[in-house]
């Protein structure tokens, strides 16, 4: 009897030890630090600007000339993890430093959509005939963190977070499910008490919502998440541009990568045809492809209007001297400091205010009116304003009425092609 009791005690003791060992093992396994891929270097490159426009990351900065050899023949941004990704940099050597950038165009940075789920430390790599050197990225911008999202692919959404870590800039790429994050925003121009431009018995709102909702539906059938900035407003409703419930805020809140604003034109000079407006300093390939796709599918022509024209069907309107003068005089008359704008500030508010500071967003609260909460953001949408035709042109109106779905297809196909070309 006694012996049995003793044995039972022994078994109990062994059991407890076993439990402790298992617990210890699990704890060690859970809290084992993830392997960090760090390159030890005491050299720094200064990052002066870092931003995300559309689905591209861009940055620029300098390396002090005394830190480096000027005979380099290659310079890369290195995303360092289990895998190594090299993004070639443009660079320019001066007496004081080496200036580098991913691209000098807003929408031509590094396409980050294809990055894998990983924790990257980011470095600059210079290569000359003899050796390869590495530099930490010293973040000299006012953005300590930058959070942004990928375009959905096969229902997978990635969240990316840049932060200052491990003596350099660090990028976390995670898979997330977030139904408040969209891929594309469509902004149907005007609406409600604002019918927009008119001609030949039609106004913009006879077409803008209809086309926008059809574009949304088609893009969604390809697995993209699309938001309209407004519904089909009744005649007494109004959608303000700014403030919590305004067009700009609704668009920016989606964290989408692209915005297309749908409009129609009018003038008294007999112009007709299609115009695609862009922000200042973008590569025109996508804008040109939108114009091409719509003209091909609808049989309409590139616009005959020559003001602000950059290429066939592609236009960039920035603030002109008269706009700058008005900005100055209005501020003076109302007792606030004029907005910090220039001839490079994008004219159309929907392009400008959804592209972050990069497209010249300036509508802060200084004039006391509702403002753009995202005015200082370094994450912005790649935005385009489409003037699909002139209501004052009979030819354009007839084409719109008879070939409405072709306009929809032209827009949708250009968007899908753009995303496909990036795979
Ligand atoms: Zn309009």
CSV table of C-alpha atoms and ligand atoms in Angstrom, one decimal, residues 189-190 196-197 204 263-264 387, ligand 1:
chain,number,residue,atom,x,y,z
A,189,UNK,CA,-18.5,64.6,-62.0
A,190,UNK,CA,-21.1,67.1,-60.5
A,196,UNK,CA,-22.3,70.6,-64.7
A,197,UNK,CA,-21.7,71.8,-68.3
A,204,UNK,CA,-22.9,66.3,-67.7
A,263,UNK,CA,-16.7,64.6,-66.9
A,264,UNK,CA,-18.0,66.1,-70.1
A,387,UNK,CA,-13.4,64.8,-70.4
B,1,LIG,ZN1,-17.4,68.6,-65.3
